[in-house]
Short mmCIF file of C-alpha atoms in Angstrom, two decimals:
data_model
loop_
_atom_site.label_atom_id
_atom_site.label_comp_id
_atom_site.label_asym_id
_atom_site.label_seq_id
_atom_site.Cartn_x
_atom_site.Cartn_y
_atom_site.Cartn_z
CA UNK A 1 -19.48 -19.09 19.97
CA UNK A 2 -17.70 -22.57 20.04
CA UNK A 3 -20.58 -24.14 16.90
CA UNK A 4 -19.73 -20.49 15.06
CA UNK A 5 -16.19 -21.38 15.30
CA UNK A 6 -16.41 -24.59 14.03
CA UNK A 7 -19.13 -23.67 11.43
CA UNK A 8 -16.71 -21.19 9.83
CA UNK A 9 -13.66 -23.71 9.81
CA UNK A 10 -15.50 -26.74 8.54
CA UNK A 11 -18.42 -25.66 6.92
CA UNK A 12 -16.97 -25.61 3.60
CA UNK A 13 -15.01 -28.67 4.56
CA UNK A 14 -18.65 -30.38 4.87
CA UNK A 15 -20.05 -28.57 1.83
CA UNK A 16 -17.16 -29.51 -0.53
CA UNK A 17 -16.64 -32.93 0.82
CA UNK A 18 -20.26 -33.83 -0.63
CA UNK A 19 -20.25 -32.38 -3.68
CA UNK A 20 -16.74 -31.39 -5.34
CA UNK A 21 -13.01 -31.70 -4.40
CA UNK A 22 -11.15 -28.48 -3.45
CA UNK A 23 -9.05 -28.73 -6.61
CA UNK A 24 -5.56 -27.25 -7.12
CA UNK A 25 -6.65 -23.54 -8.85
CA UNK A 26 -9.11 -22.64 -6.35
CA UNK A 27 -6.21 -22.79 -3.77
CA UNK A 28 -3.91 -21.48 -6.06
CA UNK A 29 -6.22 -18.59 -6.03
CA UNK A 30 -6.77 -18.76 -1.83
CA UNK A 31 -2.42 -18.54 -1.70
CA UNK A 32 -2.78 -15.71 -4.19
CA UNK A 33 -5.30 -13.79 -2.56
CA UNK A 34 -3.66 -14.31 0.90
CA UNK A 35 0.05 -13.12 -0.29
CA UNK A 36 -1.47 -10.04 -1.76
CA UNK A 37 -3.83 -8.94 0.70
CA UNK A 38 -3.68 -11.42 3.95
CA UNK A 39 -7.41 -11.94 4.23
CA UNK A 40 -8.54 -12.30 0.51
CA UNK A 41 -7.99 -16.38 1.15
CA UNK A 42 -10.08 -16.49 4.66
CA UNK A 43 -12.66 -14.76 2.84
CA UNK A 44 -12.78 -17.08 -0.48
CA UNK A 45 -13.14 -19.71 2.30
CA UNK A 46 -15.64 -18.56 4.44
CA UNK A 47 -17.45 -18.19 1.11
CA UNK A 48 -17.18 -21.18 -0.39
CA UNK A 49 -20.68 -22.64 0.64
CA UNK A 50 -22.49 -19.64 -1.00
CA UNK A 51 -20.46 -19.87 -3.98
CA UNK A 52 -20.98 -23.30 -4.57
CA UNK A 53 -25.10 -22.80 -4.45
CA UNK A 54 -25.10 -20.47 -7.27
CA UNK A 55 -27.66 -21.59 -9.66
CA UNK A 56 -26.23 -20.80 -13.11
CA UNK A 57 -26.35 -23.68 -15.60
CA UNK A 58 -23.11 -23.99 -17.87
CA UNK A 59 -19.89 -23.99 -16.57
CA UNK A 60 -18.85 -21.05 -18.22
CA UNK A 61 -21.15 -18.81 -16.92
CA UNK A 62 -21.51 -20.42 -13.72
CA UNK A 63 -17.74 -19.62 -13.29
CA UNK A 64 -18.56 -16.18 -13.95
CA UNK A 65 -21.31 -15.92 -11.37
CA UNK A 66 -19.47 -17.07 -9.30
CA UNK A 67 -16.98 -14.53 -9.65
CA UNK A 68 -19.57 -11.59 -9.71
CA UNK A 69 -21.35 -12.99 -5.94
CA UNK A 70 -17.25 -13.30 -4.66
CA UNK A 71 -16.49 -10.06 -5.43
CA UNK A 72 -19.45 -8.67 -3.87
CA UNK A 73 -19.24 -11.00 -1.02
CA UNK A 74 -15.19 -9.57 -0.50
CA UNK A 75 -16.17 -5.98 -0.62
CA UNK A 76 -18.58 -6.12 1.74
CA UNK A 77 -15.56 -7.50 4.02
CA UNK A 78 -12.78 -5.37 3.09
CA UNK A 79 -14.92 -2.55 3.77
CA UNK A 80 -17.44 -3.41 6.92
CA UNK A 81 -15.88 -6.32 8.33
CA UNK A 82 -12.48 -6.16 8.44
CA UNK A 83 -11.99 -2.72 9.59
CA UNK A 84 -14.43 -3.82 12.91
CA UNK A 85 -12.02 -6.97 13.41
CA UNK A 86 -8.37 -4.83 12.56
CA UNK A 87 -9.42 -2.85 15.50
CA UNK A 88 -9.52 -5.35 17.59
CA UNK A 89 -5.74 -5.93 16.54
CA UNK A 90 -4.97 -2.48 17.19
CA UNK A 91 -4.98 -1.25 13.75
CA UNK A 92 -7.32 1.18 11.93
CA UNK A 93 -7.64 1.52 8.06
CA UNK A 94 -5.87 4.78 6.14
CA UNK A 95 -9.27 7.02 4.50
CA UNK A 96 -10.69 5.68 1.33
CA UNK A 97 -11.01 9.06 0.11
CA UNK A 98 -9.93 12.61 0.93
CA UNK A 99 -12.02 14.61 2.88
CA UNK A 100 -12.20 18.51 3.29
CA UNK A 101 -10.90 18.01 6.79
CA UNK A 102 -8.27 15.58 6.27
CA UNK A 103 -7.04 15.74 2.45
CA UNK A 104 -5.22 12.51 2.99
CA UNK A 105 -6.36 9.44 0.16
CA UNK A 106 -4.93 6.43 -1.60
CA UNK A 107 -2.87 6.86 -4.47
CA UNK A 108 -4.92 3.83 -5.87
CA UNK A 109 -8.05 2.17 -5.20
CA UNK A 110 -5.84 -0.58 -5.06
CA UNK A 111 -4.30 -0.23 -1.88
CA UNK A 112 -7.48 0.20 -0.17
CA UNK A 113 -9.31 -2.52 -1.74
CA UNK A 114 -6.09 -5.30 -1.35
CA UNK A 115 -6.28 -4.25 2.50
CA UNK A 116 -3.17 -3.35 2.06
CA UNK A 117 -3.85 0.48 4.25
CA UNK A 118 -3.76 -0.26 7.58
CA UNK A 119 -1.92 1.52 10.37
CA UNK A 120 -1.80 1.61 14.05
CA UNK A 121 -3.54 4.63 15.25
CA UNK A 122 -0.41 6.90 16.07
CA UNK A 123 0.34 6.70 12.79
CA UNK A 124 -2.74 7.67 11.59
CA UNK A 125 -2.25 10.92 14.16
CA UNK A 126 0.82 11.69 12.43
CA UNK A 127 -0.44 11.28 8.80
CA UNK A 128 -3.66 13.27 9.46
CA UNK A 129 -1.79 16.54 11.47
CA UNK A 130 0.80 16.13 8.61
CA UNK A 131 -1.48 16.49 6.41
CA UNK A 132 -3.86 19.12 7.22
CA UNK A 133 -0.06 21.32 7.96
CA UNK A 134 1.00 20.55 4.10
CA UNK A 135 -2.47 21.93 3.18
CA UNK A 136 -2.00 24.85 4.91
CA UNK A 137 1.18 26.26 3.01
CA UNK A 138 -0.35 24.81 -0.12
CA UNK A 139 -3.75 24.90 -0.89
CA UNK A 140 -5.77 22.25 -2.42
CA UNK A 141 -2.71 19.58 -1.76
CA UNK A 142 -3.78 16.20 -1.42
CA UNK A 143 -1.09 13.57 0.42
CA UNK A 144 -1.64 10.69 -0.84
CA UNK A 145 -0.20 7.04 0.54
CA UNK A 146 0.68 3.77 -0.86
CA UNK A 147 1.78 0.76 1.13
CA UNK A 148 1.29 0.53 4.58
CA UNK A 149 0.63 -2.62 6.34
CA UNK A 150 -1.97 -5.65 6.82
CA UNK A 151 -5.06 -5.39 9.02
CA UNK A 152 -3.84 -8.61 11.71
CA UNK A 153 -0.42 -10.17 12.74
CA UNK A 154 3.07 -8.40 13.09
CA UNK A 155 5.49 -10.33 11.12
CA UNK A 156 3.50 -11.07 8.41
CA UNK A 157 5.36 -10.15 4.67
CA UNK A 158 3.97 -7.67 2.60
CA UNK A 159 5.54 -8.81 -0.43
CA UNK A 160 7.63 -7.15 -2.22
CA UNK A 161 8.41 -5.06 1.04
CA UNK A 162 11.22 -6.31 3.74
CA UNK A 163 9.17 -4.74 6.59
CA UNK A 164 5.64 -3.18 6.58
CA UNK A 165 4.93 -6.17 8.94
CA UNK A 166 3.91 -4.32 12.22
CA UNK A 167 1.30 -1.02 11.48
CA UNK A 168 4.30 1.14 11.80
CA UNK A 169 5.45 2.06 8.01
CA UNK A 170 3.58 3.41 5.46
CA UNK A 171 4.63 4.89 1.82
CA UNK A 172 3.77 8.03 0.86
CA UNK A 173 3.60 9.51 -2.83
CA UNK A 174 5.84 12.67 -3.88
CA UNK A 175 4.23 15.89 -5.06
CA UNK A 176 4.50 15.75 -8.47
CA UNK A 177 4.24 18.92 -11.28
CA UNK A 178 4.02 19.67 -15.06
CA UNK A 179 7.54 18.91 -16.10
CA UNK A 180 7.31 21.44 -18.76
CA UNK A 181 4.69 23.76 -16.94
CA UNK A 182 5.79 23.47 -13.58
CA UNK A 183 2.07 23.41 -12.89
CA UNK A 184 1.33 21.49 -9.62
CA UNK A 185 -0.14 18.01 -10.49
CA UNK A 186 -2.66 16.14 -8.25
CA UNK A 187 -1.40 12.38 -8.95
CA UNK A 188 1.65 11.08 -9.63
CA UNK A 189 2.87 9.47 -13.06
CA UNK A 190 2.51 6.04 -12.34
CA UNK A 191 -1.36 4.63 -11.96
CA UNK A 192 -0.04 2.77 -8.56
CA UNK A 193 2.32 5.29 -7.56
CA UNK A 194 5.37 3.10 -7.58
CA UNK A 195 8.20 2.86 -10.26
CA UNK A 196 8.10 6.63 -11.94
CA UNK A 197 12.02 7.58 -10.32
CA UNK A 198 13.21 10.38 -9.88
CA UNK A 199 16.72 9.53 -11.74
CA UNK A 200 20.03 11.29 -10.15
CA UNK A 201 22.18 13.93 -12.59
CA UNK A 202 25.75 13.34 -13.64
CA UNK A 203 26.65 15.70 -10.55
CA UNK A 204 24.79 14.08 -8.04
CA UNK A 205 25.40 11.04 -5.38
CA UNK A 206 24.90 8.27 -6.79
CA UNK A 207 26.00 5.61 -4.11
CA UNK A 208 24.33 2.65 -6.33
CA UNK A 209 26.57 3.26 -9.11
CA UNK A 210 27.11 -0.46 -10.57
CA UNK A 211 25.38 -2.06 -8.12
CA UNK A 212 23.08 -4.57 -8.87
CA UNK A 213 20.44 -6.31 -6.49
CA UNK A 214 17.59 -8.46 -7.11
CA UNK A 215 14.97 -6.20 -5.13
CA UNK A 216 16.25 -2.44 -6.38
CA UNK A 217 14.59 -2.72 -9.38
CA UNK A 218 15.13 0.38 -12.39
CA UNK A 219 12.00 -0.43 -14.77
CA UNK A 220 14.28 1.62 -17.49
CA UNK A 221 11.76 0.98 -19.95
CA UNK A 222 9.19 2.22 -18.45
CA UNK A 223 10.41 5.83 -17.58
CA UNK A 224 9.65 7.42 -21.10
CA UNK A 225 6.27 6.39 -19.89
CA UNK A 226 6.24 9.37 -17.19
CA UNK A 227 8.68 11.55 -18.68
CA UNK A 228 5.42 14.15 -18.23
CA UNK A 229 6.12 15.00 -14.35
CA UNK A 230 8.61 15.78 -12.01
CA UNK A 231 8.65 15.55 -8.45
CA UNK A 232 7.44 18.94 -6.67
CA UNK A 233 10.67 19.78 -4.67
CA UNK A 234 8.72 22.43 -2.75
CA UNK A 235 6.08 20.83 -1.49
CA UNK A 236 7.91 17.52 -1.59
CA UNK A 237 10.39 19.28 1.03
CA UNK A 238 7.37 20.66 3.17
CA UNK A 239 6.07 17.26 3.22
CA UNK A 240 9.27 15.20 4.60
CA UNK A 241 10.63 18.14 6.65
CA UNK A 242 6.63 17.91 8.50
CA UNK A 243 7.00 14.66 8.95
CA UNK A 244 10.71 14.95 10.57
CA UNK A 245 9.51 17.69 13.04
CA UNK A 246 7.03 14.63 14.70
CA UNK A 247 8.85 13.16 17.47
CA UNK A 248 7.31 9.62 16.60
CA UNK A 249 8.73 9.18 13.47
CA UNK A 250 11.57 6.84 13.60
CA UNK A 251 13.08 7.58 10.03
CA UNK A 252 12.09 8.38 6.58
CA UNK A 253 13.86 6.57 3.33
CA UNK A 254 14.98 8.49 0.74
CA UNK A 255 17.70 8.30 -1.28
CA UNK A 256 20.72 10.52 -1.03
CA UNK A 257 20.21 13.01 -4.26
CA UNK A 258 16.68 13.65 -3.23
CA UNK A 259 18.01 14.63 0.29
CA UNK A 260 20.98 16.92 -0.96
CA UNK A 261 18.31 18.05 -3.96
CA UNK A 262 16.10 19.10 -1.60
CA UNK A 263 18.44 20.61 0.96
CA UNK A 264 17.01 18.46 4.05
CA UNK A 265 19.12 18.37 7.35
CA UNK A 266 17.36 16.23 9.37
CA UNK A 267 18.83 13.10 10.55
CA UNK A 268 15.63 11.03 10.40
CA UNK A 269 15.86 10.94 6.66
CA UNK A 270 18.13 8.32 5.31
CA UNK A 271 19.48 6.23 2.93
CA UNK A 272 17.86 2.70 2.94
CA UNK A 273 21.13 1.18 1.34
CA UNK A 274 21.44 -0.78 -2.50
CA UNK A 275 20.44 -4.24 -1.40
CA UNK A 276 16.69 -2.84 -1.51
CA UNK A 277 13.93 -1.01 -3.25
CA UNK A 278 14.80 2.37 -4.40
CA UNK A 279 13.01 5.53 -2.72
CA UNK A 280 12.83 7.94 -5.40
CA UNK A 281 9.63 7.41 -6.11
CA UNK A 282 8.01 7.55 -2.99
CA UNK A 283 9.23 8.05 0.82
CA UNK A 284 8.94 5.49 3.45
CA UNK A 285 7.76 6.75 6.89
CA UNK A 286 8.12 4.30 9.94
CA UNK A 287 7.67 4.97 13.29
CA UNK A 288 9.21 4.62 16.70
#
């Protein structure tokens, strides 16, 4: 166990040493790869003896060869090796897909792929019985998620969040429909389910009137872009008001004219406050 442990640490240590130097834009890309997803720079690492072998003449093309056997090489991880070693942590992955069962899925591939859909398992209680009771009242309903949190470590940022550090939190998508139709729609607007808001009327609260802050971000220029949908506030409702019933769940964020829009009483659902990101786009969910 000890010569594995060493193997993996200095191995490409060794490997480099005699052949190249570990130059400045392959650790820019380990830092990258590590803020985004936590274990994309281990992985790069761990690789770096098999990359390095590739037998590709030209530097262009060995480049992208490289490339080709890394992205293999980290999908293989993110989804047979890193769920094995999460558990270990206490923390189990969010599905990959929707199943007939449980109709709960990624919004993106993304979120799945950056390892960025890990929960501890009471969460993933809540999120599966919430799920299969949203079916029931509505048919053919998928929930789908977003952000939740990192397979290993509490405390460790999930930029651009200020929490999601501890396999407690998780975002969840609205239910969106036709804005001219009203005909239910099975994704939201936005490809990555952030930034499509669901902008306040001239007669609702608006407590973030004038306000300005470097992390509540409006992306005005993009909201022709989903001017096609609406949030559900039916099954939107059902969903939160679900989730509100579970005695684990701490709180939900949402902001105030969704609350009132919706008519929800629940204390559990609150206001996150203007010095962070907005919530009318998507509801955060944190438990106890």
């Amino acid at each position: 166990m000890k010569t594995s442990l060493w193997l993996l640490l200095l191995g490409p240590f060794y490997y480099l040493g005699s052949r190249r130097k570990l130059g400045i834009g392959l650790l820019a890309v380990m830092g990258l790869l590590t803020v985004l997803t936590q274990v994309g720079g281990v992985i790069l690492w761990v690789c770096l003896p098999i990359l390095a072998q590739v037998p590709v003449p030209g530097r262009v093309k060995r480049k992208a060869v490289q490339a080709g056997v890394f992205g293999i090489l980290y999908l293989a991880a993110i989804l047979l090796v890193i769920p094995a070693l999460a558990s270990l942590n206490g923390r189990v992955p969010l599905p990959m897909a929707a199943s007939q069962a449980v109709p709960l899925q990624p919004a993106s591939a993304l979120f799945y792929l950056l390892a960025r859909n890990y929960v501890t398992p009471p969460l993933l209680n809540v999120l599966e019985w919430t799920t299969v009771a949203v079916v029931r009242q509505f048919p053919g309903t998928k929930v789908q998620y977003l952000d939740a949190c990192f397979p290993f470590f509490n405390g460790f940022p999930m930029l651009p969040h200020l929490s999601h550090d501890d396999g407690k939190k998780v975002d969840l998508v609205f239910m969106y429909q036709d804005a001219q139709t009203g005909r239910p729609l099975s994704k939201p607007p936005s490809w990555i389910g952030y930034g499509a808001y669901e902008q306040p009327s001239a007669g609702e609260v608006q407590p973030c009137r004038g306000v300005t802050s470097p992390l509540r971000w409006n992306f005005d220029r993009l909201q022709p872009l989903f001017a096609s949908a609406r949030m559900d506030p039916v099954r939107t409702k059902v969903l939160v008001e679900t989730l509100s019933r579970e005695p684990a769940v701490q709180k939900i964020l949402l902001e105030p004219h969704l609350k009132a829009r919706m008519n929800i009483r629940s204390d559990k659902v609150r206001f996150q406050g203007c010095r962070a990101a907005r919530h009318d786009d998507h509801m955060h969910v944190q438990l106890k």
